[in-house]
Short mmCIF file of C-alpha atoms in Angstrom, two decimals:
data_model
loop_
_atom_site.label_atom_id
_atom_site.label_comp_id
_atom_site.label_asym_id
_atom_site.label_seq_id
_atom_site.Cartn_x
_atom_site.Cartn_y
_atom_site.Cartn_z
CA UNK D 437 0.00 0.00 0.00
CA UNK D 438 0.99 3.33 -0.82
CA UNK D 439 2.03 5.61 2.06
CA UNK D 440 0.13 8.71 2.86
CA UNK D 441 0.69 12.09 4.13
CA UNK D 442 -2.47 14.06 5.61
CA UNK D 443 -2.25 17.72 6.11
CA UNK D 444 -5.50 18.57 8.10
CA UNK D 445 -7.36 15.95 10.32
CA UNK D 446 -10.76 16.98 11.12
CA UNK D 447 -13.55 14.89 9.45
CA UNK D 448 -12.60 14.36 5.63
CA UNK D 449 -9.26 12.62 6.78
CA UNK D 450 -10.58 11.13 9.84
CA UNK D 451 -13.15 8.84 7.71
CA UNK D 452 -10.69 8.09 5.02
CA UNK D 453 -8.31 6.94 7.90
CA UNK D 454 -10.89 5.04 9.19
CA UNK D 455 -11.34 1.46 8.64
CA UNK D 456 -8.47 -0.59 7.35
CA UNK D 457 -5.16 -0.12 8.34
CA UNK D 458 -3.11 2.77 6.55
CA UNK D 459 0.58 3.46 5.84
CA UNK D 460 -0.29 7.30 7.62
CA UNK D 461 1.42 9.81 9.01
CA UNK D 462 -0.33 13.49 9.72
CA UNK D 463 -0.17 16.79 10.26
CA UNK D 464 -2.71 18.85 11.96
CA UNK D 465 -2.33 22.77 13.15
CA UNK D 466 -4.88 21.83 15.64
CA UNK D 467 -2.92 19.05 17.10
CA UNK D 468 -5.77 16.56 17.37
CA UNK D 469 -3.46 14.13 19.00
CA UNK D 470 -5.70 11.52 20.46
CA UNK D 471 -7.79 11.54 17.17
CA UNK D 472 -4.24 10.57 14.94
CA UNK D 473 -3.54 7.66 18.27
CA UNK D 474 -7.41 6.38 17.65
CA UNK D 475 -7.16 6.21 14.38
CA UNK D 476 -3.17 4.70 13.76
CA UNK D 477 -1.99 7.43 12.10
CA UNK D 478 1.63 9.02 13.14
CA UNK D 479 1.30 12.36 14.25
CA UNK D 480 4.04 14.96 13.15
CA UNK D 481 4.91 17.66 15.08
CA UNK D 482 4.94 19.64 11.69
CA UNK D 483 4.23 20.40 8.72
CA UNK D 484 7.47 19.43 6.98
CA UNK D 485 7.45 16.29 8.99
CA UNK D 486 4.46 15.14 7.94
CA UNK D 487 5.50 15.97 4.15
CA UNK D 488 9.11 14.74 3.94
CA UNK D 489 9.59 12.03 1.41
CA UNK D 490 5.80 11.66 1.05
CA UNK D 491 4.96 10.40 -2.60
CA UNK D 492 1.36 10.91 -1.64
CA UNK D 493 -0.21 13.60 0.18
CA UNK D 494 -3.87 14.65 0.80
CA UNK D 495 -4.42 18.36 1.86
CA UNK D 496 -7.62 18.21 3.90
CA UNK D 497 -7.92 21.50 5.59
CA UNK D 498 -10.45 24.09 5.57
CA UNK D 499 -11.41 25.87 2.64
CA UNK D 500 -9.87 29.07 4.14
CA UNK D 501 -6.37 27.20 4.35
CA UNK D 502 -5.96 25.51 1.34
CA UNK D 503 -3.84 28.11 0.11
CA UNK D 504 -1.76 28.46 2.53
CA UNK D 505 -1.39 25.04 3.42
CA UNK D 506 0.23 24.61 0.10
CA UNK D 507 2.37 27.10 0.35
CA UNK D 508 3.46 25.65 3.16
CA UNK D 509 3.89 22.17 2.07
CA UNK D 510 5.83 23.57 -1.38
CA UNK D 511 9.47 24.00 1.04
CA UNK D 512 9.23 20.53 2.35
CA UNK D 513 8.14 18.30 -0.79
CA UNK D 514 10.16 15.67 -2.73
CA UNK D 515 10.34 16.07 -6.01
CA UNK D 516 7.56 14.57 -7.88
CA UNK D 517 5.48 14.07 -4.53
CA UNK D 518 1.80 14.15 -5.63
CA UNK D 519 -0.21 17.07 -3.82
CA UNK D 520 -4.12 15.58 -4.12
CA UNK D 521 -6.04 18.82 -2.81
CA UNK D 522 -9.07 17.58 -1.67
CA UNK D 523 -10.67 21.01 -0.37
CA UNK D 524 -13.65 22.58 -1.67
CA UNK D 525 -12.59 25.88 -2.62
CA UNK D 526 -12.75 27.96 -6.31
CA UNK D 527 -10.83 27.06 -9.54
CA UNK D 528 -9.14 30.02 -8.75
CA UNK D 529 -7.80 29.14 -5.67
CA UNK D 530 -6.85 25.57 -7.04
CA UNK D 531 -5.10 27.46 -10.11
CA UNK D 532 -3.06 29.18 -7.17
CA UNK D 533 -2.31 26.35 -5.12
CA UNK D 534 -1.04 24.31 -8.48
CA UNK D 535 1.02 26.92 -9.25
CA UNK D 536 3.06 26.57 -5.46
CA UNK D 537 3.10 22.60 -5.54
CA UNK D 538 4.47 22.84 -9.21
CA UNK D 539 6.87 25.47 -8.94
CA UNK D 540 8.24 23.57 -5.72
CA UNK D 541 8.56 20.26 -7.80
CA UNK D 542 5.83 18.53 -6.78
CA UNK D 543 2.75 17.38 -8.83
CA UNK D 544 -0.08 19.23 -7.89
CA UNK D 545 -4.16 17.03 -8.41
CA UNK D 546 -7.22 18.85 -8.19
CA UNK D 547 -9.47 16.65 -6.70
CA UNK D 548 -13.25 17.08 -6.00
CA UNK D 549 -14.79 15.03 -2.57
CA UNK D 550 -18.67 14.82 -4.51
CA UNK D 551 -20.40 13.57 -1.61
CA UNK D 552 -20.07 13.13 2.38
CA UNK D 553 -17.37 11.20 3.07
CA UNK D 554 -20.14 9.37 5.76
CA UNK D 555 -20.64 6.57 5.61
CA UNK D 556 -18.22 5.77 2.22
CA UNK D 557 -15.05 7.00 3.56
CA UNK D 558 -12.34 5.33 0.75
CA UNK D 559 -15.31 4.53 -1.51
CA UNK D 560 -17.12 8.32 -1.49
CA UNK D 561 -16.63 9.34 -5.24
CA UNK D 562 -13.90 11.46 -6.32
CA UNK D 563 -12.72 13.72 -9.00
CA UNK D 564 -9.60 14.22 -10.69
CA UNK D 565 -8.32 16.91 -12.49
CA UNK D 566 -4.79 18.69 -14.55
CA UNK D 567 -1.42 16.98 -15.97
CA UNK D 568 -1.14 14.43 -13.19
CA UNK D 569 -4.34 13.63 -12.64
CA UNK D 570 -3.77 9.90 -13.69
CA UNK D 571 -1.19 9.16 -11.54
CA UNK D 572 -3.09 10.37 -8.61
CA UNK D 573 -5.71 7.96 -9.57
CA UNK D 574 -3.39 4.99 -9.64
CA UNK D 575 -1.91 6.03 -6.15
CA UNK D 576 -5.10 6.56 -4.68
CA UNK D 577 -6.14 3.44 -5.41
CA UNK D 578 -3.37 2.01 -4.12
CA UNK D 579 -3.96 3.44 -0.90
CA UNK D 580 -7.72 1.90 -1.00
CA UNK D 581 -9.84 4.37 -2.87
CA UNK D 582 -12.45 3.29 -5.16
CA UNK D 583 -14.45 5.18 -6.70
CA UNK D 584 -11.98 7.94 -8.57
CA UNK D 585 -13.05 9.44 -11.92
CA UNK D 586 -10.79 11.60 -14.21
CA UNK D 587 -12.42 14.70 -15.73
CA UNK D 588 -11.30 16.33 -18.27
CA UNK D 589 -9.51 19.53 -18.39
CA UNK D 590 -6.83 21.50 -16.48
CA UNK D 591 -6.45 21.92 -13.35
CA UNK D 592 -9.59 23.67 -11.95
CA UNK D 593 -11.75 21.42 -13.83
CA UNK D 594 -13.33 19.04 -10.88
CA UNK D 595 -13.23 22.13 -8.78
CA UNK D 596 -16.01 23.85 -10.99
CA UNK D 597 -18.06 20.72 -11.12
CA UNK D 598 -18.35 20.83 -7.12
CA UNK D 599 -18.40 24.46 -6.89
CA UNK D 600 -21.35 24.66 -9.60
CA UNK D 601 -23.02 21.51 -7.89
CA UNK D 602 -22.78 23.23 -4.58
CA UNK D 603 -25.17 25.49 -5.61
CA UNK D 604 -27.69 23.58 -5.76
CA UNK D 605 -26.68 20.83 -3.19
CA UNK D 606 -26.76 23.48 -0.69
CA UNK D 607 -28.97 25.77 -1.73
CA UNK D 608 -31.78 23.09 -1.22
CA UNK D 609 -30.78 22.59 2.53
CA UNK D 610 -30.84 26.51 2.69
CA UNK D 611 -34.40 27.15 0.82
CA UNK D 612 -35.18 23.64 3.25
CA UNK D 613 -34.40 25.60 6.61
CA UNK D 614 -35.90 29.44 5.35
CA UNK D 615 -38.76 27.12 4.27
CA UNK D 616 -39.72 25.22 7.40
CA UNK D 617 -38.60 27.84 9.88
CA UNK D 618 -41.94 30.14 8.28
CA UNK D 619 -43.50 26.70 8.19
CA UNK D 620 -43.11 26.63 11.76
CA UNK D 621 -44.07 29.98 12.58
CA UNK D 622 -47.36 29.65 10.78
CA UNK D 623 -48.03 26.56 12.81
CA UNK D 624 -48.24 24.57 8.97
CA UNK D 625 -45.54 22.38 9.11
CA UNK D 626 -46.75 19.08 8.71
CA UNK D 627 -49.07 20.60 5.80
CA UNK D 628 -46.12 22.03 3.64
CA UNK D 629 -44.28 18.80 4.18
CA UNK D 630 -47.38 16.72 3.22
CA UNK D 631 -47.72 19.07 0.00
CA UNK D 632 -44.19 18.43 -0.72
CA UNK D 633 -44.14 14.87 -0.67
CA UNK D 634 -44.15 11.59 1.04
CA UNK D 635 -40.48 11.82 1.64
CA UNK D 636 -40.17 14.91 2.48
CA UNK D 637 -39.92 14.90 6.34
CA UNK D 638 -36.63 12.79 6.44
CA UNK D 639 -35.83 14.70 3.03
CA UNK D 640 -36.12 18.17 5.61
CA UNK D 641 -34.82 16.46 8.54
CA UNK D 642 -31.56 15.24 6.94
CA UNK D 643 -31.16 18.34 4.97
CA UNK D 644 -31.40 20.52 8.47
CA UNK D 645 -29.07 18.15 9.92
CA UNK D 646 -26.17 18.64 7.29
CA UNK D 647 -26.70 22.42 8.20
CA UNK D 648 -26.15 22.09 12.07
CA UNK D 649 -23.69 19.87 12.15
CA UNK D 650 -21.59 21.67 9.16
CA UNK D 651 -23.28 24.65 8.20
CA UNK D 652 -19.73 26.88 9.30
CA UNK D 653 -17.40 24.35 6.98
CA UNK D 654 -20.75 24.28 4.81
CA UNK D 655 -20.54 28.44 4.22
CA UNK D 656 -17.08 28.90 3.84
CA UNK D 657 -17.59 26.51 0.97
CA UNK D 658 -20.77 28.67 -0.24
CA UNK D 659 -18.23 31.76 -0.31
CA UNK D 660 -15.91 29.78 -2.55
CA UNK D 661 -18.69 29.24 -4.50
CA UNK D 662 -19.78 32.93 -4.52
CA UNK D 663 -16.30 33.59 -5.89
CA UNK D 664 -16.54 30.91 -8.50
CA UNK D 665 -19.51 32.30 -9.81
CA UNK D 666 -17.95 35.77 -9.68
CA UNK D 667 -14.98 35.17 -11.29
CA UNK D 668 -17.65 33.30 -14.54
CA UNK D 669 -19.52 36.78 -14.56
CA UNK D 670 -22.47 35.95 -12.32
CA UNK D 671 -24.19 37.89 -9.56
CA UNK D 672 -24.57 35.08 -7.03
CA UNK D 673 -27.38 36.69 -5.43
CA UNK D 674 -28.49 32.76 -3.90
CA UNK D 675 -24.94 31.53 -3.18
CA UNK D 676 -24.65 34.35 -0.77
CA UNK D 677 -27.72 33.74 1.06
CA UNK D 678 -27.15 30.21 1.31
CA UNK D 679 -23.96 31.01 2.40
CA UNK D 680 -25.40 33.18 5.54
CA UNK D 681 -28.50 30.41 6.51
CA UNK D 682 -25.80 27.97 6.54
CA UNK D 683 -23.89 30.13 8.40
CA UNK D 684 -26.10 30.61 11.11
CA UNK D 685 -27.72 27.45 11.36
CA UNK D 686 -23.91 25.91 12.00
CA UNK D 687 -24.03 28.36 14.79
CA UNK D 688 -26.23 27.07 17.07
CA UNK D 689 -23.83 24.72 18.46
CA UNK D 690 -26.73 22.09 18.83
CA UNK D 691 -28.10 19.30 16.56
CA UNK D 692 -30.72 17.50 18.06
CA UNK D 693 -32.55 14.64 17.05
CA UNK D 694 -36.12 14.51 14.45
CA UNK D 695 -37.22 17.55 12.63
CA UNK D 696 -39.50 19.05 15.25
CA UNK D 697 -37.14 19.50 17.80
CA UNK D 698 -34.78 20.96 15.37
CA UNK D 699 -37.24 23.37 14.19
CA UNK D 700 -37.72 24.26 17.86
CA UNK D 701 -34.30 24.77 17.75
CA UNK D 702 -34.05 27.40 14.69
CA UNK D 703 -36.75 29.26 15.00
CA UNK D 704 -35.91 32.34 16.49
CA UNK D 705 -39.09 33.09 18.24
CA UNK D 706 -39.65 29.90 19.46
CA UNK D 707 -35.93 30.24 21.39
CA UNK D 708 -37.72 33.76 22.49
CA UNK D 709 -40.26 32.17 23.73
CA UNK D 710 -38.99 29.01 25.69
CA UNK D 711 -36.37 31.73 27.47
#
């Protein structure tokens, strides 16, 4: 099995660790030592630790980071080391982020997560993108993932497919929340979900749940999206209102079970009212 290099260890690399055991050795700014010992993964006391020698390394940070985590990383690679930047940020930012890796030697992969990495881990499809794209898909496979797809392009390429998806992925949880939160006010809840389908509670419960458990990763994703769809000449007039509700729903610091108690939960005047 290949070895593997993780720079960032919150939930992406935590579930991909997961499961069988893994050549791995980590980096995380937040320490997250007892995470790396639960998991078997070596944790560095670095970043340049972590990356020394790597042939493989997955950047799984926060979209805010990515950047600068390769920038980082570029002092410390081996030549030819392949830098698969799994974040969920804009071409743009992936464009910048190639251009450290590559400069620095190493072989820079955009690669786009497409779907919670719950309860896949390894097997949650994956995008590849750019000039090394195809050797990123051999090594990842190597190292136990399963479902990787090239797209074509340069690098930037799976980036805009997630970006663009995001859109609507999480503009649906948003319009789900704004929805059931004047649902709830009106004391009509169980009548819009009936009107919107037999699926639709667990449909609305699930989609308020990805909201309070990630809704802050969630919007810092939405604003890479707003600048994705500024930088193609669009006025993302939705992207930045999904970007706030998911914002503020991640903020509640609470998640609790079935859709009526979360609703309980979001509603501001209901909050009002129970203090």
């Amino acid at each position: 099995m290949v070895p593997v290099s993780l720079i960032g260890f919150g939930e992406a690399a935590q579930a991909f660790a997961g499961g069988a055991a893994w050549a791995a050795r980590g980096y995380d700014i937040a320490g997250r030592g007892a995470d790396f010992s639960r998991l078997g993964v070596t944790a560095m006391g670095d970043n340049g630790a972590a990356i020394a020698d790597a042939p493989l390394i997955l950047s799984l940070v926060t979209a805010g980071s990515a950047l600068t985590a390769a920038r980082n990383a570029a002092a410390h690679l081996s030549p030819g080391s392949l830098w698969c930047d799994m974040n969920s940020v804009s071409p743009a930012t992936k464009r910048a982020a190639a251009a450290a890796i590559d400069a620095a030697g190493g072989r820079y992969v955009d690669c786009a997560v497409m779907a919670p990495v719950h309860p896949k881990r390894r097997d949650v499809p994956i995008l590849l993108a750019g000039d090394h794209a195809a050797a990123a898909r051999d090594a990842l496979a190597a190292a136990g993932f399963t479902s990787l797809r090239i797209v074509a392009g340069a690098v930037g390429s799976a980036a805009a497919i997630k970006m663009v998806r995001s859109v609507m992925v999480k503009g649906i949880e948003a319009l789900t929340a704004e929805c059931l939160i004047a649902a709830h006010r009106a004391g009509v809840v169980d009548a819009v979900v009936a009107s919107l389908g037999p699926d639709w509670e667990a449909k609305a419960d699930y989609n308020l749940d990805r909201m309070l458990a990630h809704g802050t990763r969630r919007a810092d994703e939405m604003d890479e999206v707003v600048a994705t769809l500024t930088d193609l000449g669009i006025d993302p007039l939705m992207s930045r209102g999904t970007a706030a509700r998911q914002r503020a729903l991640g903020a509640t610091g609470s998640n609790p079970a079935g859709l009526a108690a979360k609703l309980a939960l979001i509603d501001p005047d209901e909050r009002q009212r129970a203090a």
